[in-house]
Coordinates of C-alpha atoms and ligand atoms in Angstrom, one line a residue:
M6 CA -9.7 -19.5 26.7
L7 CA -7.6 -16.9 24.8
T8 CA -8.7 -13.4 24.1
V9 CA -6.8 -10.9 22.0
Q10 CA -7.1 -7.2 22.4
P11 CA -5.5 -4.9 19.9
T12 CA -3.7 -1.9 21.4
K13 CA -3.4 1.5 19.7
K14 CA 0.2 0.5 18.6
K15 CA -1.4 -2.4 16.7
S16 CA 0.4 -4.8 19.0
Y17 CA -1.6 -7.4 20.9
I18 CA -1.9 -8.3 24.5
Y19 CA -2.7 -11.9 25.4
H20 CA -4.7 -13.3 28.4
W21 CA -4.4 -17.0 29.1
S22 CA -6.5 -19.3 31.2
S23 CA -5.1 -22.6 30.0
N24 CA -2.4 -24.8 31.4
L25 CA -0.9 -25.7 28.0
Q26 CA 2.7 -24.7 27.3
K27 CA 2.2 -22.2 24.6
K28 CA 4.2 -19.8 22.4
H29 CA 2.4 -16.5 22.0
K30 CA 2.7 -14.8 18.6
D31 CA 1.0 -11.7 17.3
I32 CA 1.1 -13.1 13.8
A33 CA 1.4 -16.6 12.6
I34 CA 2.1 -17.1 8.9
L35 CA 1.5 -20.6 7.5
G36 CA 3.7 -21.2 4.5
G37 CA 7.2 -19.8 3.8
G38 CA 6.9 -19.4 0.0
M39 CA 7.2 -16.0 -1.6
V40 CA 3.7 -14.9 -0.5
G41 CA 4.3 -15.9 3.2
L42 CA 7.8 -14.3 3.2
A43 CA 6.6 -11.1 1.5
M44 CA 3.7 -10.9 4.1
A45 CA 6.2 -11.1 7.0
H46 CA 8.4 -8.5 5.3
Q47 CA 5.5 -6.0 4.8
I48 CA 4.0 -6.6 8.3
K49 CA 7.4 -6.1 9.9
K50 CA 7.9 -2.8 8.0
Q51 CA 4.5 -1.5 9.0
Y52 CA 4.4 -2.9 12.6
P53 CA 7.9 -3.5 13.8
D54 CA 6.8 -4.4 17.3
L55 CA 4.6 -7.3 16.3
S56 CA 6.0 -10.8 16.9
I57 CA 5.8 -12.9 13.7
L58 CA 6.2 -16.7 13.3
I59 CA 6.4 -18.4 9.9
I60 CA 5.5 -22.1 10.1
D61 CA 6.4 -24.3 7.1
K62 CA 5.9 -28.1 6.8
E63 CA 9.2 -28.4 4.9
L64 CA 12.7 -28.3 6.4
S65 CA 13.9 -25.7 4.0
L66 CA 12.3 -22.8 2.1
G67 CA 11.3 -22.7 -1.6
L68 CA 10.6 -26.4 -2.1
H69 CA 7.3 -25.7 -3.8
S70 CA 6.1 -23.1 -6.4
S71 CA 8.3 -20.3 -5.3
G72 CA 11.4 -22.3 -5.9
R73 CA 10.2 -24.0 -9.0
N74 CA 8.9 -21.3 -11.3
S75 CA 10.2 -19.5 -14.5
G76 CA 11.6 -16.6 -12.5
V77 CA 10.0 -14.1 -14.9
L78 CA 9.0 -10.8 -13.3
H79 CA 5.9 -10.1 -15.4
A80 CA 5.2 -6.7 -16.7
G81 CA 1.4 -6.8 -16.1
I82 CA 0.2 -7.3 -19.7
Y83 CA -2.2 -10.2 -19.6
Y84 CA -4.6 -9.3 -16.8
K85 CA -8.1 -7.8 -17.2
P86 CA -7.9 -4.2 -15.8
N87 CA -9.3 -3.8 -12.3
T88 CA -8.6 -7.4 -11.3
L89 CA -6.4 -7.9 -8.3
K90 CA -3.6 -9.3 -10.6
A91 CA -3.7 -6.2 -12.7
K92 CA -3.6 -4.0 -9.7
V93 CA -0.5 -5.5 -8.0
C94 CA 1.6 -6.9 -10.9
V95 CA 3.2 -3.7 -12.2
D96 CA 3.9 -2.2 -8.7
G97 CA 5.0 -5.6 -7.4
A98 CA 7.5 -6.2 -10.3
K99 CA 9.0 -2.8 -9.8
R100 CA 9.4 -3.3 -6.1
L101 CA 10.9 -6.9 -6.4
K102 CA 13.3 -5.7 -9.1
N103 CA 14.5 -2.8 -6.9
W104 CA 14.8 -5.1 -3.9
C105 CA 16.9 -7.5 -6.0
K106 CA 19.1 -4.7 -7.1
S107 CA 19.5 -3.3 -3.6
E108 CA 20.5 -6.8 -2.4
G109 CA 22.9 -7.3 -5.3
L110 CA 21.0 -10.4 -6.5
P111 CA 21.2 -11.5 -10.2
I112 CA 18.6 -10.0 -12.5
L113 CA 18.4 -10.2 -16.3
E114 CA 16.8 -7.1 -17.8
C115 CA 16.1 -8.9 -21.1
G116 CA 12.5 -7.9 -21.9
K117 CA 10.0 -10.2 -23.6
I118 CA 8.3 -10.8 -26.9
I119 CA 4.8 -12.1 -27.2
S120 CA 4.4 -13.7 -30.7
P121 CA 1.3 -15.2 -32.4
Q122 CA 2.0 -18.8 -33.1
K123 CA -1.0 -18.9 -35.6
P124 CA -2.1 -16.1 -38.0
E125 CA -5.6 -16.1 -36.5
L126 CA -4.1 -15.1 -33.1
D127 CA -2.9 -11.7 -34.5
N128 CA -6.0 -9.9 -33.3
Q129 CA -5.3 -10.8 -29.7
L130 CA -2.2 -8.6 -29.9
E131 CA -4.4 -5.5 -29.7
I132 CA -6.3 -6.8 -26.7
L133 CA -3.0 -7.5 -24.9
I134 CA -1.7 -4.0 -25.8
E135 CA -4.8 -2.4 -24.5
R136 CA -4.7 -4.4 -21.3
G137 CA -1.0 -3.8 -20.8
K138 CA -1.5 0.0 -21.2
A139 CA -4.5 0.1 -18.9
N140 CA -2.5 -1.8 -16.3
G141 CA 0.5 0.7 -16.5
A142 CA 2.9 -1.6 -18.4
K143 CA 5.1 -0.5 -21.2
V144 CA 4.1 -2.4 -24.4
L145 CA 4.9 -1.9 -28.0
L146 CA 3.7 -3.5 -31.3
I147 CA 6.7 -4.4 -33.4
D148 CA 7.0 -5.6 -37.0
E149 CA 8.8 -8.6 -38.4
K150 CA 12.1 -6.8 -38.9
E151 CA 12.2 -5.6 -35.3
F152 CA 11.1 -9.1 -34.1
K153 CA 13.9 -10.7 -36.0
E154 CA 16.5 -8.3 -34.6
K155 CA 15.4 -9.4 -31.1
V156 CA 14.9 -13.2 -31.7
P157 CA 16.7 -14.1 -35.0
N158 CA 15.6 -17.8 -34.6
G159 CA 12.0 -17.1 -33.5
R160 CA 8.8 -17.0 -35.6
T161 CA 5.8 -14.7 -35.7
A162 CA 3.0 -16.2 -37.7
S163 CA 1.4 -12.9 -38.5
G164 CA 4.5 -10.7 -39.0
R165 CA 3.8 -8.7 -35.8
A166 CA 4.5 -9.2 -32.1
I167 CA 4.5 -7.4 -28.8
W168 CA 7.7 -6.1 -27.2
S169 CA 7.7 -5.7 -23.4
P170 CA 11.0 -4.0 -22.4
Q171 CA 10.2 -4.1 -18.7
T172 CA 9.9 -7.9 -18.3
C173 CA 13.0 -9.3 -16.6
V174 CA 14.2 -12.6 -15.2
V175 CA 15.4 -13.4 -11.7
N176 CA 16.6 -16.5 -9.8
P177 CA 13.6 -17.4 -7.5
K178 CA 15.7 -19.7 -5.2
I179 CA 18.3 -17.1 -4.5
I180 CA 15.5 -14.5 -3.8
I181 CA 13.8 -16.9 -1.3
E182 CA 17.0 -17.7 0.5
R183 CA 18.0 -14.0 0.8
L184 CA 14.5 -12.9 1.9
G185 CA 14.5 -15.7 4.5
K186 CA 17.8 -14.4 5.9
T187 CA 16.7 -10.8 5.8
L188 CA 13.5 -11.7 7.8
K189 CA 15.5 -13.5 10.4
K190 CA 17.6 -10.3 10.8
M191 CA 14.4 -8.3 11.2
G192 CA 13.3 -10.5 14.0
V193 CA 10.9 -12.9 12.3
E194 CA 11.0 -16.4 13.7
F195 CA 10.7 -19.6 11.6
L196 CA 9.4 -23.0 12.6
M197 CA 10.3 -25.5 9.9
G198 CA 9.2 -29.1 9.3
Q199 CA 5.9 -28.6 11.3
E200 CA 2.4 -29.2 10.2
I201 CA -1.0 -28.3 11.8
R202 CA -2.5 -31.1 13.9
D203 CA -5.5 -29.2 15.3
V204 CA -6.9 -25.7 15.1
D205 CA -9.1 -24.1 17.7
V206 CA -10.4 -21.3 15.4
S207 CA -12.3 -19.3 18.0
G208 CA -9.6 -19.7 20.5
Q209 CA -6.9 -18.6 17.9
H210 CA -4.9 -21.6 18.9
L211 CA -2.9 -24.1 16.8
T212 CA -1.3 -27.3 17.7
L213 CA 1.5 -28.4 15.5
K214 CA 3.3 -31.8 15.0
R215 CA 6.6 -32.5 13.5
N216 CA 6.2 -33.4 9.8
S217 CA 7.4 -37.0 8.9
S218 CA 8.2 -37.9 12.5
K219 CA 6.8 -40.9 14.3
N220 CA 7.1 -39.1 17.7
D221 CA 4.0 -37.0 17.9
E222 CA 5.9 -34.0 19.4
I223 CA 3.3 -31.3 20.0
Q224 CA 3.8 -27.6 20.1
A225 CA 1.0 -25.1 20.8
I226 CA 0.9 -21.6 19.3
H227 CA -1.6 -18.9 20.1
Y228 CA -1.9 -16.2 17.5
G229 CA -3.4 -12.8 17.2
H230 CA -4.0 -13.2 13.4
L231 CA -3.1 -16.0 11.1
F232 CA -2.2 -15.7 7.4
N233 CA -2.7 -18.9 5.4
C234 CA -0.1 -18.7 2.5
T235 CA 0.3 -22.4 1.9
G236 CA 0.1 -22.4 -1.9
L237 CA -0.8 -25.9 -3.1
Q238 CA -2.5 -26.7 0.2
A239 CA -4.2 -23.4 0.8
D240 CA -7.8 -24.6 0.2
R241 CA -7.3 -27.6 2.6
I242 CA -5.9 -25.4 5.3
A243 CA -8.7 -22.8 4.7
K244 CA -11.3 -25.5 5.3
K245 CA -9.9 -26.2 8.7
F246 CA -10.8 -22.6 9.5
G247 CA -14.2 -23.0 8.0
V248 CA -13.3 -20.8 5.0
G249 CA -13.2 -21.4 1.2
D250 CA -16.2 -23.7 0.9
G251 CA -16.9 -24.2 -2.8
F252 CA -13.3 -23.9 -3.8
R253 CA -10.8 -26.7 -4.5
L254 CA -7.3 -26.5 -5.9
L255 CA -6.5 -28.4 -9.1
P256 CA -2.8 -29.0 -9.6
F257 CA -1.2 -28.6 -13.1
K258 CA 2.3 -29.8 -13.6
G259 CA 4.8 -27.7 -15.4
I260 CA 7.8 -29.5 -16.9
Y261 CA 10.7 -27.6 -18.3
W262 CA 13.3 -28.6 -21.0
K263 CA 16.7 -27.0 -21.4
L264 CA 18.1 -25.8 -24.6
H265 CA 21.3 -27.8 -25.4
P266 CA 24.3 -25.5 -24.9
K267 CA 25.5 -26.7 -28.4
A268 CA 22.2 -25.9 -30.1
P269 CA 23.0 -23.6 -33.1
F270 CA 21.1 -20.7 -31.7
T271 CA 20.4 -18.9 -28.4
F272 CA 17.9 -16.5 -26.9
R273 CA 18.7 -13.1 -25.3
T274 CA 15.0 -12.3 -24.5
N275 CA 11.9 -14.2 -23.4
L276 CA 9.8 -15.5 -26.2
Y277 CA 6.1 -16.2 -25.3
P278 CA 3.2 -17.4 -27.4
V279 CA -0.1 -15.4 -27.5
P280 CA -2.0 -17.1 -24.7
D281 CA -5.6 -18.3 -24.7
L282 CA -7.0 -15.5 -22.5
K283 CA -9.9 -17.8 -21.3
V284 CA -7.5 -20.0 -19.3
P285 CA -5.0 -18.9 -16.6
F286 CA -1.9 -20.4 -18.3
L287 CA 0.5 -18.5 -20.5
G288 CA 1.7 -21.3 -22.8
V289 CA 5.1 -22.9 -23.4
H290 CA 7.7 -20.2 -23.6
I291 CA 11.5 -19.7 -23.9
T292 CA 13.2 -18.0 -21.0
P293 CA 16.9 -17.2 -20.6
S294 CA 18.0 -17.6 -17.0
T295 CA 20.4 -15.7 -14.9
D296 CA 23.0 -18.5 -15.0
G297 CA 23.1 -18.6 -18.8
S298 CA 20.9 -21.6 -19.4
I299 CA 17.8 -21.3 -21.6
Y300 CA 14.6 -23.0 -20.4
L301 CA 11.6 -24.1 -22.6
G302 CA 8.3 -24.7 -20.8
P303 CA 6.4 -25.1 -18.6
T304 CA 3.7 -27.5 -19.7
A305 CA 0.3 -27.4 -17.9
I306 CA -0.5 -31.1 -17.5
P307 CA -3.2 -32.2 -15.0
A308 CA -1.1 -33.6 -12.1
W309 CA -2.0 -36.7 -10.0
G310 CA -1.0 -35.1 -6.8
R311 CA -0.5 -31.6 -5.5
E312 CA 3.2 -32.4 -4.8
N313 CA 3.6 -35.1 -7.4
Y314 CA 6.7 -33.7 -9.0
Q315 CA 8.2 -37.0 -10.1
G316 CA 7.1 -40.5 -11.1
I317 CA 4.5 -42.2 -8.9
H318 CA 5.9 -40.7 -5.7
S319 CA 3.2 -38.7 -3.8
I320 CA 0.3 -39.6 -6.1
E321 CA -3.0 -38.9 -4.4
P322 CA -5.6 -41.3 -5.9
L323 CA -8.7 -39.6 -4.4
M324 CA -7.5 -36.2 -5.5
A325 CA -6.8 -37.5 -9.0
I326 CA -10.4 -38.8 -9.3
G327 CA -11.7 -35.4 -8.1
L328 CA -9.5 -33.7 -10.6
M329 CA -10.8 -35.8 -13.5
K330 CA -14.3 -35.1 -12.3
D331 CA -13.8 -31.3 -12.1
L332 CA -12.0 -31.3 -15.5
S333 CA -14.8 -33.3 -17.1
I334 CA -17.3 -30.6 -15.9
Q335 CA -15.1 -28.0 -17.4
W336 CA -14.9 -29.9 -20.6
L337 CA -18.7 -30.4 -20.8
K338 CA -19.4 -26.8 -20.1
N339 CA -16.8 -25.5 -22.6
S340 CA -16.4 -28.4 -25.0
G341 CA -14.7 -26.4 -27.8
G342 CA -12.4 -24.3 -25.7
F343 CA -11.0 -25.7 -22.5
R344 CA -11.5 -29.3 -23.5
K345 CA -9.3 -28.8 -26.5
Y346 CA -6.8 -26.8 -24.6
A347 CA -6.5 -29.4 -21.7
Q348 CA -6.1 -32.3 -24.2
E349 CA -3.3 -30.4 -26.0
Q350 CA -1.6 -29.5 -22.7
A351 CA -1.7 -33.1 -21.4
L352 CA 0.0 -34.3 -24.6
H353 CA 2.8 -31.8 -24.1
G354 CA 4.2 -34.3 -21.5
L355 CA 5.4 -36.3 -24.5
K356 CA 8.7 -34.9 -26.0
P357 CA 7.7 -35.1 -29.7
L358 CA 4.4 -33.2 -29.0
F359 CA 6.2 -30.7 -26.8
L360 CA 8.7 -30.2 -29.6
E361 CA 5.9 -29.6 -32.1
A362 CA 4.3 -26.9 -29.9
A363 CA 7.7 -25.2 -29.3
R364 CA 8.4 -25.3 -33.1
A365 CA 5.4 -22.9 -33.6
L366 CA 7.8 -20.3 -32.1
I367 CA 11.2 -21.8 -33.0
P368 CA 10.9 -23.5 -36.4
N369 CA 14.4 -24.9 -36.5
L370 CA 14.2 -26.6 -33.1
E371 CA 15.0 -30.3 -33.2
S372 CA 14.7 -33.0 -30.6
K373 CA 18.4 -33.2 -30.0
H374 CA 18.4 -29.5 -29.0
L375 CA 16.1 -30.3 -26.0
I376 CA 17.7 -31.8 -22.9
E377 CA 16.0 -32.8 -19.7
S378 CA 16.3 -30.1 -17.1
G379 CA 14.8 -31.9 -14.0
K380 CA 12.9 -28.7 -13.3
V381 CA 9.2 -29.3 -12.5
G382 CA 6.7 -27.0 -10.8
I383 CA 3.0 -27.5 -10.0
R384 CA 0.5 -24.7 -10.2
A385 CA -2.0 -24.2 -7.4
Q386 CA -5.0 -23.5 -9.7
L387 CA -8.3 -22.8 -7.9
Y388 CA -11.5 -24.3 -9.2
N389 CA -14.9 -22.9 -8.2
H390 CA -17.5 -25.7 -7.7
K391 CA -20.4 -23.2 -7.7
T392 CA -19.6 -21.7 -11.1
G393 CA -17.8 -24.9 -12.4
S394 CA -14.9 -22.8 -13.7
L395 CA -11.2 -22.2 -13.1
V396 CA -10.6 -19.0 -11.2
Q397 CA -8.5 -16.5 -13.0
D398 CA -7.8 -13.9 -10.2
F399 CA -6.2 -14.1 -6.8
V400 CA -8.7 -14.9 -4.1
L401 CA -8.6 -13.5 -0.5
E402 CA -10.9 -15.0 2.1
K403 CA -11.4 -13.9 5.7
G404 CA -12.0 -16.2 8.6
I405 CA -12.0 -15.6 12.4
A406 CA -8.7 -13.8 13.1
S407 CA -7.4 -15.3 9.9
T408 CA -6.8 -14.4 6.2
H409 CA -6.5 -17.1 3.5
V410 CA -4.7 -16.6 0.2
L411 CA -6.3 -18.9 -2.3
N412 CA -5.2 -19.1 -6.0
A413 CA -1.7 -17.6 -5.5
I414 CA -0.9 -18.5 -9.1
S415 CA 1.3 -16.5 -11.5
P416 CA 2.1 -13.6 -11.2
A417 CA 2.0 -14.0 -7.4
F418 CA 5.8 -14.3 -7.2
T419 CA 6.3 -11.1 -9.3
A420 CA 3.6 -9.2 -7.4
S421 CA 4.5 -10.6 -3.9
F422 CA 5.4 -7.3 -2.1
A423 CA 2.4 -5.4 -3.6
L424 CA 0.1 -8.4 -3.0
A425 CA 1.2 -8.6 0.6
D426 CA 0.2 -5.0 1.1
V427 CA -3.3 -5.7 -0.3
I428 CA -3.6 -8.9 1.9
L429 CA -2.6 -6.9 4.9
K430 CA -5.2 -4.2 4.2
H431 CA -7.9 -6.9 3.5
S432 CA -7.1 -8.6 6.9
S433 CA -8.0 -5.4 8.7
L434 CA -5.1 -6.0 11.1
Ligands
LIG12 C1 5.7 -23.9 -13.3 C2 5.4 -22.6 -12.7 C3 5.9 -21.4 -13.3 C4 5.6 -20.2 -12.8 N1 6.2 -19.1 -13.3 C5 6.1 -17.9 -12.7 C6 6.7 -16.7 -13.2 O1 7.5 -16.8 -14.1 N2 6.5 -15.5 -12.6 C7 5.7 -15.4 -11.5 O2 5.5 -14.3 -11.0 N3 5.0 -16.5 -11.0 C8 5.2 -17.7 -11.6 N4 4.6 -18.8 -11.1 C9 3.7 -18.7 -9.9 C10 4.5 -18.5 -8.6 O3 5.5 -19.5 -8.5 C11 3.5 -18.6 -7.5 O4 2.5 -17.7 -7.7 C12 4.2 -18.3 -6.1 O5 5.4 -18.9 -6.0 C13 3.2 -18.7 -5.0 O6 3.9 -18.5 -3.8 P1 3.2 -19.1 -2.5 O7 4.0 -18.6 -1.4 O8 1.8 -18.9 -2.5 O9 3.3 -20.7 -2.6 P2 4.5 -21.7 -2.4 O10 5.8 -21.2 -2.9 O11 4.1 -23.0 -2.9 O12 4.7 -21.8 -0.8 C14 3.8 -22.4 0.0 C15 4.5 -22.9 1.2 O13 3.5 -23.4 2.1 C16 4.1 -24.6 2.7 N5 3.0 -25.4 3.2 C17 2.1 -26.1 2.5 N6 1.2 -26.8 3.3 C18 1.6 -26.4 4.6 C19 1.1 -26.7 5.9 N7 0.0 -27.6 6.0 N8 1.7 -26.2 7.0 C20 2.8 -25.4 6.8 N9 3.3 -25.1 5.6 C21 2.7 -25.6 4.5 C22 4.9 -25.2 1.6 O14 5.9 -26.1 2.1 C23 5.5 -24.0 0.9 O15 6.8 -23.7 1.4 C24 4.9 -20.1 -11.6 C25 4.4 -21.2 -11.0 C26 4.7 -22.5 -11.5 C27 4.2 -23.7 -10.8

């Protein structure tokens, strides 16, 4: 039986009465995506004496959402004031931007335009301006002349748009790699390619097995506190700890196209549509990247598996049936809104229909200007069975000596350092 006693220094003392060969860690972090890494960084800064172990089922970092996103450091415009997203986005973006600069990592301070793709969406601009200001973001309404100066090949359906000068673009893979190395130097340990086999929740004890190995090599870890930062798998892991009942993750696939380098136009800033504020997706957008390529996307297509990035590989039939059931409930509850939205999004998987959607913002875009990029990400969108709705905000759930981060969707990458501070506080470590 394991007992953990916090000392004044916030370090933990372990007492054992078992004959298993165990590793003893003050903090175990499941998941080495941006949220898990940022957690380790902030814990180490506040409590340098705590021993921290990051466990990831993959052999390298950044193989899921954190290495597959748009790389946009959001300015904090979209989120309802007082939500967790609104509270952490502006501060998180500033901190990640400063960290990238201090590390000499590429960053494109290119700003962003939000443009109505239909005239009737013009009135949403005021809502976004209000939200942005309330959240502490710098947001300006611009007219068509200013819009055209910034995006000569773009279109605003109403003659107005929003200019966000603080939005910037980073390279997520480079950030993850550098943060991983920094953490190692700070004394954080990594256990890669390992998955949970069993959890003894009250004993604060994990047994791990090597992922994709036939030899059931077992390791045992005792922890003082565990943070579940497993992104697309977070609800499944939470349930092993008796947490998150009533929630299930629904995966939505985001496919990106690349603008052909010979296309007769380019983009120096991000160009986003006015989003449907009732759903947690921002819509197909145009993003210049730090290596000079221009990406268009991502789509938000219901995915047949949480890690089903390509073809039929890693399809989860039971999950797909559950997904269809949950989406049907959404559609029935909200037949005009989400149903129409989901149908449109599913069709964006087809190039001609994707092109049609993108043309609402770039009228001269042609099929030959879009080339396959191979870039695909899957959003870990949380669904609440009790309310029958998609959850818009981040969700933090507490278990015995554990904290579970559910719904770490956008802007969790942007907000990671600030979000980690909030999670740490929530955990009462
Ligand atoms: C297409 C797309 C575009 C996006 N664009 C943006 C953007 O522009 N800006 C922004 O701020 N955000 C964006 N996001 C959101 C952002 O990428 C995520 O919010 C963020 O990366 C979440 O980080 P995470 O650490 O929670 O998850 P992940 O990066 O998915 O990390 C989870 C980790 O847990 C590991 N894991 C899973 N199961 C287990 C297990 N059983 N045991 C051990 N380890 C496990 C995985 O291997 C993975 O490494 C986008 C997301 C997508 C999909």
